[in-house]
Short mmCIF file of C-alpha atoms in Angstrom, two decimals:
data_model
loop_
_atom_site.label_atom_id
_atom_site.label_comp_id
_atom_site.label_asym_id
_atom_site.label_seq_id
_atom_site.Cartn_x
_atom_site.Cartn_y
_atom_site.Cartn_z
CA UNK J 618 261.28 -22.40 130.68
CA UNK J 619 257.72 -22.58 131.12
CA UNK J 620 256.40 -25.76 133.41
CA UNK J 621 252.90 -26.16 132.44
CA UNK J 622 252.84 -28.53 135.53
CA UNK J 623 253.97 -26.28 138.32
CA UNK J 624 251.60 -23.25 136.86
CA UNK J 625 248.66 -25.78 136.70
CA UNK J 626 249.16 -26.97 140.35
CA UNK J 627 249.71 -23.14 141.54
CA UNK J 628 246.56 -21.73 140.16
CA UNK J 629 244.63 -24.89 141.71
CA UNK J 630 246.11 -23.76 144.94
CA UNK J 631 245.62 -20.71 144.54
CA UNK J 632 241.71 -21.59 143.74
CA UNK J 633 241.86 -23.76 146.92
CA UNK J 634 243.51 -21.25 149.29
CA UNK J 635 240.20 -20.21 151.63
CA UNK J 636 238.48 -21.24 154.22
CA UNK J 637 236.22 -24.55 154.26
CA UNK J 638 233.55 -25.58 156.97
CA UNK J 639 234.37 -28.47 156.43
CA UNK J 640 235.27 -31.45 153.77
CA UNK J 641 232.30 -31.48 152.24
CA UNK J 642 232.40 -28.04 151.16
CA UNK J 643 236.25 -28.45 149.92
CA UNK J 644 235.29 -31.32 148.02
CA UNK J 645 232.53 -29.27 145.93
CA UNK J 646 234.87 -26.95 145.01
CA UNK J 647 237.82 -29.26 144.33
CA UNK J 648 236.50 -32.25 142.09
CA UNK J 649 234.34 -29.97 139.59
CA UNK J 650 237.87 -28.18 139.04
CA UNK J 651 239.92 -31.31 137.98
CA UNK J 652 236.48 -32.79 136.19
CA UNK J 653 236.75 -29.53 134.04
CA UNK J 654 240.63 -29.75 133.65
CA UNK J 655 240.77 -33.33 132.48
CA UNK J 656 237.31 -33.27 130.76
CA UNK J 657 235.61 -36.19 132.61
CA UNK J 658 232.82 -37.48 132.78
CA UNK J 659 232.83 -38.57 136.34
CA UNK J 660 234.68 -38.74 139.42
CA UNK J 661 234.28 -39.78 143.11
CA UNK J 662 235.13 -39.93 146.08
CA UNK J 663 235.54 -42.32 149.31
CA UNK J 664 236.73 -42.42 152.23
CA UNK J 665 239.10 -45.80 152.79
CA UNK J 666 238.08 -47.70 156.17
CA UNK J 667 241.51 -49.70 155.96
CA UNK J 668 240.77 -51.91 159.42
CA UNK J 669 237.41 -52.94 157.49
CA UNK J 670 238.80 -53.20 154.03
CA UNK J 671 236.29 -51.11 152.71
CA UNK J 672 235.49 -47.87 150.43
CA UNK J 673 232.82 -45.71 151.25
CA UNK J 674 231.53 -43.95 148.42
CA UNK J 675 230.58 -40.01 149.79
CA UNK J 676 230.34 -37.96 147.14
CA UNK J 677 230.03 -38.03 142.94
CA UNK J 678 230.55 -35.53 140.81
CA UNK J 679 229.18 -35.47 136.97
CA UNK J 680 228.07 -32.72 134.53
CA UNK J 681 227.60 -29.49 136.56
CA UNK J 682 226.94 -30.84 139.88
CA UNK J 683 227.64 -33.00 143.18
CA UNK J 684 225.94 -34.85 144.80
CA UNK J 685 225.94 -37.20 148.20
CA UNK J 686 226.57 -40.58 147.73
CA UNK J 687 226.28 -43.69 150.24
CA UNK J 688 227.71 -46.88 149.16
CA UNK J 689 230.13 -49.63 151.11
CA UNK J 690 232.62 -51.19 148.68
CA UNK J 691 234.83 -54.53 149.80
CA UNK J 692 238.45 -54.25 148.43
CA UNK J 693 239.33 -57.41 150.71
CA UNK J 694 241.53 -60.33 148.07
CA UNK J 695 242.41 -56.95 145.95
CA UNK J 696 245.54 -56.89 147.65
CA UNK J 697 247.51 -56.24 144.59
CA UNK J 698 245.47 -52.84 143.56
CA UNK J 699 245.54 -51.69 147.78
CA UNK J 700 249.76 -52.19 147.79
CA UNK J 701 250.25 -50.02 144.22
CA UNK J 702 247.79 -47.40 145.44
CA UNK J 703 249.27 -46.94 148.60
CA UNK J 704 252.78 -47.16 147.09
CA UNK J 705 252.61 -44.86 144.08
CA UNK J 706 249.81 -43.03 144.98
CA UNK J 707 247.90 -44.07 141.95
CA UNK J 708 246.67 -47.09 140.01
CA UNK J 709 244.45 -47.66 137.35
CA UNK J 710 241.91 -50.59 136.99
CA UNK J 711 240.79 -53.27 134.27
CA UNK J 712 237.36 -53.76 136.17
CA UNK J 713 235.51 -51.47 134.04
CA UNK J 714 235.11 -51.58 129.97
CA UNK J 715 236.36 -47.59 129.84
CA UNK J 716 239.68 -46.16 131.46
CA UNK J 717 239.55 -45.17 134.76
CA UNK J 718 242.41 -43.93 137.49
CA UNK J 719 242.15 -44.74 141.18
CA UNK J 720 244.68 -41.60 143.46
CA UNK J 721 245.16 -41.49 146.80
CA UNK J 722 244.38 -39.04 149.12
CA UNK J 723 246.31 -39.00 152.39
CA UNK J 724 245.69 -36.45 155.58
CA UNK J 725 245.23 -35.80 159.18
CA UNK J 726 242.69 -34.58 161.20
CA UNK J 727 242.10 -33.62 164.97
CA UNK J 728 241.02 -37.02 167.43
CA UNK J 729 240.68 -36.81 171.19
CA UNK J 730 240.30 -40.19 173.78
CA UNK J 731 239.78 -40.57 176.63
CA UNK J 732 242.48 -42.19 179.29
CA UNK J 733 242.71 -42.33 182.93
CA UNK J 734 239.45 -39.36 182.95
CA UNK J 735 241.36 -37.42 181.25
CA UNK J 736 240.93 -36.65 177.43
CA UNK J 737 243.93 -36.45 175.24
CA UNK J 738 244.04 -35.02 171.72
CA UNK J 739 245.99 -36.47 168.75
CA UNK J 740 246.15 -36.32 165.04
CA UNK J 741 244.86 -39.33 163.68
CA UNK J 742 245.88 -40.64 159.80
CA UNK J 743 242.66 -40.56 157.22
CA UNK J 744 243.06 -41.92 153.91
CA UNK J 745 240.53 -41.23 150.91
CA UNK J 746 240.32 -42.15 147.13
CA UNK J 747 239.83 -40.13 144.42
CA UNK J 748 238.51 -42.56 141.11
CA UNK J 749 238.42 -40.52 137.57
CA UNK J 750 236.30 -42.09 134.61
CA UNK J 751 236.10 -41.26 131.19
CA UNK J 752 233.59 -43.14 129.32
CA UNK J 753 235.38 -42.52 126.11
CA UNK J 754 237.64 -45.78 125.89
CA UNK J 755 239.98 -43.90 123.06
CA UNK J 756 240.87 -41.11 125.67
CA UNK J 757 243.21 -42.80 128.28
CA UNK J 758 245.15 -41.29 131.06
CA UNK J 759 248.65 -40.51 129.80
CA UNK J 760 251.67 -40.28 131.49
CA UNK J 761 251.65 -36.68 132.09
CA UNK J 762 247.95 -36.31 133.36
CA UNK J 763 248.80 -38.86 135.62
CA UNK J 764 251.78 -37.03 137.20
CA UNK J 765 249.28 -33.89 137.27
CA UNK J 766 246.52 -35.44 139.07
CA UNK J 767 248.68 -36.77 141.93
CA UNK J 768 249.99 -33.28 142.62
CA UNK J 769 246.57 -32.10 142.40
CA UNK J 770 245.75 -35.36 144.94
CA UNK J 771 248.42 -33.82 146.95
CA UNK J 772 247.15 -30.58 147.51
CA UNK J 773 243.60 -31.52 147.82
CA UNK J 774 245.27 -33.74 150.95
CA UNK J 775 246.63 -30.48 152.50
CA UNK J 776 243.81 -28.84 152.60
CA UNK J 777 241.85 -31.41 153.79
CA UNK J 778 244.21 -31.53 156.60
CA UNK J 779 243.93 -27.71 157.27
CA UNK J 780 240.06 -27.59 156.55
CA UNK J 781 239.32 -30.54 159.48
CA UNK J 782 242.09 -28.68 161.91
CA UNK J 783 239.60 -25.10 161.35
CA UNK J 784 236.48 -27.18 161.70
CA UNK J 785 237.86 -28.98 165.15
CA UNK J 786 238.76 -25.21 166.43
CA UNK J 787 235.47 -23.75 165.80
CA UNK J 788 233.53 -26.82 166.99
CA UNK J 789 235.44 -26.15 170.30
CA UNK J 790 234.58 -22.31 169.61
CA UNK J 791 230.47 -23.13 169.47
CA UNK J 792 230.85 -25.25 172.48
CA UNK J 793 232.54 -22.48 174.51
CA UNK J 794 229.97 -20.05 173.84
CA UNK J 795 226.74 -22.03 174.05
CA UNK J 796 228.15 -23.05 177.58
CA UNK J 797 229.16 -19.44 177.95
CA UNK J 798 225.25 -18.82 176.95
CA UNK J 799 224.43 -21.79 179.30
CA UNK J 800 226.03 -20.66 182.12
CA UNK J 801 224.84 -16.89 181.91
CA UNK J 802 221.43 -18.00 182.27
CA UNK J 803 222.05 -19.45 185.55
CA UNK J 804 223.83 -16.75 186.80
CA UNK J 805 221.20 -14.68 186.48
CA UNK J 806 218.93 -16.85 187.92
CA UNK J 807 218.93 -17.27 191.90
CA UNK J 808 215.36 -19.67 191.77
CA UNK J 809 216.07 -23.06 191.18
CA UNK J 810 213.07 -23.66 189.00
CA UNK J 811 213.98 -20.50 186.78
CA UNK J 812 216.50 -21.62 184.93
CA UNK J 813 216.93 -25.68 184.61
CA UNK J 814 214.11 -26.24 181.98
CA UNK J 815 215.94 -23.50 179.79
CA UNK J 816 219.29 -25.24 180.34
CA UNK J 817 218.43 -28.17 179.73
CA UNK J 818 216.65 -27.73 176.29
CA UNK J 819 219.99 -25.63 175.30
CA UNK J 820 222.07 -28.41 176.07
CA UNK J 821 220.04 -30.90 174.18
CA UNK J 822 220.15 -28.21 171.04
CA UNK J 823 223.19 -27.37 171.56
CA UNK J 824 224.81 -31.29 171.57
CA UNK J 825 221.93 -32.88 169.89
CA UNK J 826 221.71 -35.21 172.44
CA UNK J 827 218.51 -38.21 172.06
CA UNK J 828 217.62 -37.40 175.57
CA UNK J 829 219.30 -35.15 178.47
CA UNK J 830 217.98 -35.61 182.09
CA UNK J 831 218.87 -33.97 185.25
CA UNK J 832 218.88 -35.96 189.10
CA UNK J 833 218.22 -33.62 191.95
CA UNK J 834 219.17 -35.54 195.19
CA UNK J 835 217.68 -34.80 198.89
CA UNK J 836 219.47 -32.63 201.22
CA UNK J 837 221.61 -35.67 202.25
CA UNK J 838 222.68 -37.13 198.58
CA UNK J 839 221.25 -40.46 199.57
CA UNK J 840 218.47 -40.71 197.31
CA UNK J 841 217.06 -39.44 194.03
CA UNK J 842 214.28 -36.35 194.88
CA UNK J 843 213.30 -35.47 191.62
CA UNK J 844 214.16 -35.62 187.71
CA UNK J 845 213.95 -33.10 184.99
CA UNK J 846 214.55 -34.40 181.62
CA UNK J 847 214.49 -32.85 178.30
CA UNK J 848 213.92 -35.39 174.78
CA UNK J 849 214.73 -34.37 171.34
CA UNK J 850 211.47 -33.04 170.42
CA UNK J 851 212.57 -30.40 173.36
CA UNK J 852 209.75 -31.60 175.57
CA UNK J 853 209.89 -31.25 179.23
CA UNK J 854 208.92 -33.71 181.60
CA UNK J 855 209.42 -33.90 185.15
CA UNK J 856 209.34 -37.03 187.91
CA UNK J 857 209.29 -36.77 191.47
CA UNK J 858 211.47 -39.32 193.46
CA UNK J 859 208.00 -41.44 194.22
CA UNK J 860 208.09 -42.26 190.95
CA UNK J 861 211.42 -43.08 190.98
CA UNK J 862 211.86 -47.11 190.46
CA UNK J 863 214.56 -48.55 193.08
CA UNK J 864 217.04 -49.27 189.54
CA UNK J 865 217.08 -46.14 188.84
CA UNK J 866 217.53 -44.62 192.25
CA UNK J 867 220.65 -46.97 192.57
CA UNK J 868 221.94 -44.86 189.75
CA UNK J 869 223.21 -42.37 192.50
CA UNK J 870 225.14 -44.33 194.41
CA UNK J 871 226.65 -46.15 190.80
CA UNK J 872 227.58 -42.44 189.74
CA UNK J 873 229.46 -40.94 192.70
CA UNK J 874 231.38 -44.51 193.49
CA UNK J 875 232.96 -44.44 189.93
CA UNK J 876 235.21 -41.31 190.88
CA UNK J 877 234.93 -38.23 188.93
CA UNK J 878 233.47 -39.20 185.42
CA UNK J 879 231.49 -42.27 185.01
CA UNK J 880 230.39 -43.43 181.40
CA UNK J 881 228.04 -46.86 181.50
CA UNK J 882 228.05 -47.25 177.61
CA UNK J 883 229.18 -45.32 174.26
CA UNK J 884 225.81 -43.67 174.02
CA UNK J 885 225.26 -43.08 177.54
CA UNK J 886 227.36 -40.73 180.11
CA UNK J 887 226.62 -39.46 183.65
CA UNK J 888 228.50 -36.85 184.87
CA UNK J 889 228.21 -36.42 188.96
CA UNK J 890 227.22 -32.68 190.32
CA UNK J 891 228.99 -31.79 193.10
CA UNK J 892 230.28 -29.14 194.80
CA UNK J 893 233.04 -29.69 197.39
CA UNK J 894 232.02 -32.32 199.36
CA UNK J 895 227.95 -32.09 198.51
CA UNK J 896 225.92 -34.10 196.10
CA UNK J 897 223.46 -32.14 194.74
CA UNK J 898 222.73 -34.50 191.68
CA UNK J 899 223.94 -35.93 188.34
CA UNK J 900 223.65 -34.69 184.63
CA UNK J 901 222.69 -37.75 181.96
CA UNK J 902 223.06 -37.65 178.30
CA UNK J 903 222.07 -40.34 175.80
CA UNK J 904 221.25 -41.53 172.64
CA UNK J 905 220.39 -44.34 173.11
CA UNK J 906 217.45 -44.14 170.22
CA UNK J 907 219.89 -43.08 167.21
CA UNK J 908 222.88 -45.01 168.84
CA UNK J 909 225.21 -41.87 168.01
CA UNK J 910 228.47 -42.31 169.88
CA UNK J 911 229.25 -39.24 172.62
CA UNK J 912 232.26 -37.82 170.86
CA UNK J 913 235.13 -36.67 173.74
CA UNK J 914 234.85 -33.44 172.93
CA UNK J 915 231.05 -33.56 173.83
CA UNK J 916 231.89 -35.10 177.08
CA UNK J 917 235.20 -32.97 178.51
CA UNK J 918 232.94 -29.87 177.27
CA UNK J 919 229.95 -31.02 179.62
CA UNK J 920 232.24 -32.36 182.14
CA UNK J 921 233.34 -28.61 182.58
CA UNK J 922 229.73 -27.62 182.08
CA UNK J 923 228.43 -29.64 185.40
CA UNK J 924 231.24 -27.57 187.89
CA UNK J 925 229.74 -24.77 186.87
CA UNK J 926 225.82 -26.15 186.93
CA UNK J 927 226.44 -27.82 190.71
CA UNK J 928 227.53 -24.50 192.21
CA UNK J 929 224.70 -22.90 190.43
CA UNK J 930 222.30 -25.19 191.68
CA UNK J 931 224.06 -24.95 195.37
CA UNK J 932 223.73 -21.61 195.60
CA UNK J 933 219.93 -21.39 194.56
CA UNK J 934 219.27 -24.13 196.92
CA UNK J 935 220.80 -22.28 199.69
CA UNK J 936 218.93 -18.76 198.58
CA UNK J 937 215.58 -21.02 198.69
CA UNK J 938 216.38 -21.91 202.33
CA UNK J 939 217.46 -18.57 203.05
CA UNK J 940 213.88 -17.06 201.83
CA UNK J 941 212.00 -20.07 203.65
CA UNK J 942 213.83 -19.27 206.85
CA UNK J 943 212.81 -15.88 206.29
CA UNK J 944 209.03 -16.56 206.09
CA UNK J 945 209.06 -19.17 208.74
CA UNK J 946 209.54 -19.54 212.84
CA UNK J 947 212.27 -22.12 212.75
CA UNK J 948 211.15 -23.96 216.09
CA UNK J 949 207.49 -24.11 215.07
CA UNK J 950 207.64 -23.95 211.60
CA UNK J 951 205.05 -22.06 211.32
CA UNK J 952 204.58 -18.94 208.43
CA UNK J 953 205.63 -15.55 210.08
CA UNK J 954 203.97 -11.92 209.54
CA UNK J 955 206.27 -11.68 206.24
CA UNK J 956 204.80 -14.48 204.81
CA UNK J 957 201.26 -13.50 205.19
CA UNK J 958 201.98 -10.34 203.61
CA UNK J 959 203.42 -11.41 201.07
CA UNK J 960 200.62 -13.89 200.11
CA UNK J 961 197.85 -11.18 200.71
CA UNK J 962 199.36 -9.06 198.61
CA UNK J 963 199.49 -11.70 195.83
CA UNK J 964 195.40 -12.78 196.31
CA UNK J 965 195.08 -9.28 196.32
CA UNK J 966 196.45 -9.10 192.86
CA UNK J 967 194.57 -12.71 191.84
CA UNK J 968 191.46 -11.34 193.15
CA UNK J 969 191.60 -8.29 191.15
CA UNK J 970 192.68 -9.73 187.67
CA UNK J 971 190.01 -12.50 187.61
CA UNK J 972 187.70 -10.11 189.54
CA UNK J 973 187.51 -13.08 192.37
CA UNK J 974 185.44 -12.27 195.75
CA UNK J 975 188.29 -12.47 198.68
CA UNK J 976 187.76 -13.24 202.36
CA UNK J 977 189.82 -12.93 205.55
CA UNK J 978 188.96 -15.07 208.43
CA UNK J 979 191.21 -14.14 211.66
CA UNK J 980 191.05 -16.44 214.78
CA UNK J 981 191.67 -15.37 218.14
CA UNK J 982 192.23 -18.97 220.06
CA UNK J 983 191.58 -18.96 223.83
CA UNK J 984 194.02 -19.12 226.82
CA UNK J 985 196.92 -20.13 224.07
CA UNK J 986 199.55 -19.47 227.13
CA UNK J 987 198.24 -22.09 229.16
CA UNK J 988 199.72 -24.42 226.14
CA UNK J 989 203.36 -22.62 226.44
CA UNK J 990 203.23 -23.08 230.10
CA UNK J 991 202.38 -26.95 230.03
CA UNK J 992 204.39 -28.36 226.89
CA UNK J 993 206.84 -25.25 226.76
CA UNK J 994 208.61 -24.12 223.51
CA UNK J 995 210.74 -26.93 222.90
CA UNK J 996 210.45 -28.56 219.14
CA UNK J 997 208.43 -31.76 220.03
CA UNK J 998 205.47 -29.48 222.05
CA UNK J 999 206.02 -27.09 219.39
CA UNK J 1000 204.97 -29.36 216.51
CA UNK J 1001 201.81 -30.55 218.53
CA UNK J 1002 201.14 -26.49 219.08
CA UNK J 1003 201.45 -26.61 215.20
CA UNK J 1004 198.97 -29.39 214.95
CA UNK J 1005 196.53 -27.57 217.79
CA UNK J 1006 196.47 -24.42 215.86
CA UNK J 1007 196.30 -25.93 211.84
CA UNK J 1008 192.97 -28.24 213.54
CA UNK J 1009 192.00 -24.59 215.22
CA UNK J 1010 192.12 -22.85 212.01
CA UNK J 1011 190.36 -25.63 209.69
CA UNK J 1012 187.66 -25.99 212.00
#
């Protein structure tokens, strides 16, 4: 026997069976499909905020198109409509002057928290409302149509389920590769300089973040040497730790003392950069213009993100003291043959591009042993050598 039912809720499967980007997408291609199949004239839907005893309209369908919709509704002393919907699944209402149906729409979708610094994932209940008009007051919803449209409810609620479960694993998917990308660039990069403007921005495009900002410290992780932030106009601007207000430079200590994650407000989060036992800074995130809230997944992706950025930054501070040791005496600190060539060689170049004039003055100074004998080569005679010479060379 033929069940006009079954074969009506199989092709809509079948017409639903591909992939979504998400439930906005589903929902175009699922409400103009039961608007053409029970000839309405409108239908909507909302997504039920049950702790807030609201509806929030989100999308409206009429004629040949959808469009976004943005409307609170209070269902708070309609207590007996809320317990038959969420009963039967269905309900009709007497509100309006033509017949209208209320269905339920009933899912789960991916959540993550965070507990103990550590971010646990969970499927979390969602609840939406479907709400059918016909303006015709003749044509109401019969007993049969009824039945139909909360199997049709039904499957729309699976694949809302399924469509939020692909959008969570390909959010994760984005965030692994723009890190991936993130991380690359460092990698390739042994100057500190090089690559932190570039990171930064691709964080903030990446995440959408209001404002990202990045706290070197000093060689001894006891104050704040300079700060490198990015806003979300991707405009770089850069502080040294003089201009640095004493607030803001107890950040540091704030940061490291709260362990391994520290969060100061929903829109806010620092995450500490260290590597072993060094300090070499802090990562900050924030919206605290738009008031977006930092969603977990945002914040275990970047917590990841700084392990890798600390040893990054680590190692190009160590290949920066490397080259300066390597250009400089280190008891006098003072520039060695290598460096000299190397900076000839670059006015060389700068004289010849801008066709400058270039000089060389070489000074011979006098009886320069007699200063070795008398103060010897220890640091403290060495740095007033330093001073003799650099007064010697100006003059």
């Amino acid at each position: 026997m033929f069940d006009k039912k079954s074969y009506t809720v199989y092709k809509f499967h079948k017409q639903l069976n591909q992939a979504f980007q998400n439930k906005r997408e589903l929902l175009e291609s699922a409400l103009p499909v039961l608007r053409n199949l029970f000839k309405l004239d409108r239908i909507y839907f909302f997504d039920w905020q049950q702790e807030r005893a609201i509806l929030s309209l989100r999308m409206m369908c009429k004629k040949e198109y959808c469009m976004d919709k943005q409307e609170d509704i209070s269902v708070i002393g309609e207590s007996n409509f809320l317990r038959k919907l969420l009963q039967e699944g269905l309900t009709e209402t007497a509100d309006l002057s033509y017949p209208a149906i209320y269905v339920l729409l009933k899912w789960q979708r991916p959540s993550m928290e965070l507990k103990g610094g550590e971010v646990r994932t969970y499927m979390q209940d969602k609840v939406g409302v479907l709400r059918l008009e016909r303006f015709n007051k003749k044509r109401a919803f019969s007993a049969q149509e009824k039945e139909l449209i909360k199997a049709l409810g039904q499957e729309i609620s699976h694949n809302l389920r399924n469509t939020e479960i692909d959008q969570a694993k390909n959010q994760r998917l984005n965030v692994s590769t723009a890190l991936n990308d993130l991380s690359t660039v460092f990698a390739s990069s042994l100057r500190l300089d090089d690559g932190l403007e570039l990171i930064l921005q691709g964080v903030q495009k990446y995440f959408r973040f209001d404002r990202v900002r990045l706290y070197l410290t000093d060689a001894y992780a006891r104050r704040i040497k300079s700060v490198l932030s990015v806003d979300i106009s991707g405009q770089v601007t850069r502080q040294t730790g003089d201009e640095i207000t004493a607030p803001e430079q107890g950040i540091l200590k704030e940061v490291f003392d709260a362990g391994v994650t520290y969060r100061s407000t929903r829109s806010v989060i620092y995450i500490p950069l260290k590597v072993q036992r060094s300090k070499v800074g802090f990562l900050a995130f924030d919206n605290v213009l738009s008031r977006r809230q930092i969603g977990y997944l945002d914040f275990i992706s970047l917590q990841q993100f700084a392990s890798q950025m600390a040893l990054s930054i680590d190692n190009a501070r160590l290949f920066e003291r490397v080259q300066e040791l390597s250009n400089y005496d280190e008891l006098t600190h003072l520039p060695v043959r290598r460096y000299f060539n190397e900076k000839f060689a670059e006015e060389m170049y700068r004289a010849k591009r801008f066709d400058l004039t270039l000089s060389l003055l070489i000074l011979d100074i006098d009886f320069f042993k007699q200063i070795n004998d008398n103060y010897g080569h220890v640091p403290v005679c060495a740095r007033r050598m330093c001073l003799a010479v650099l007064a010697a060379t100006k003059w």
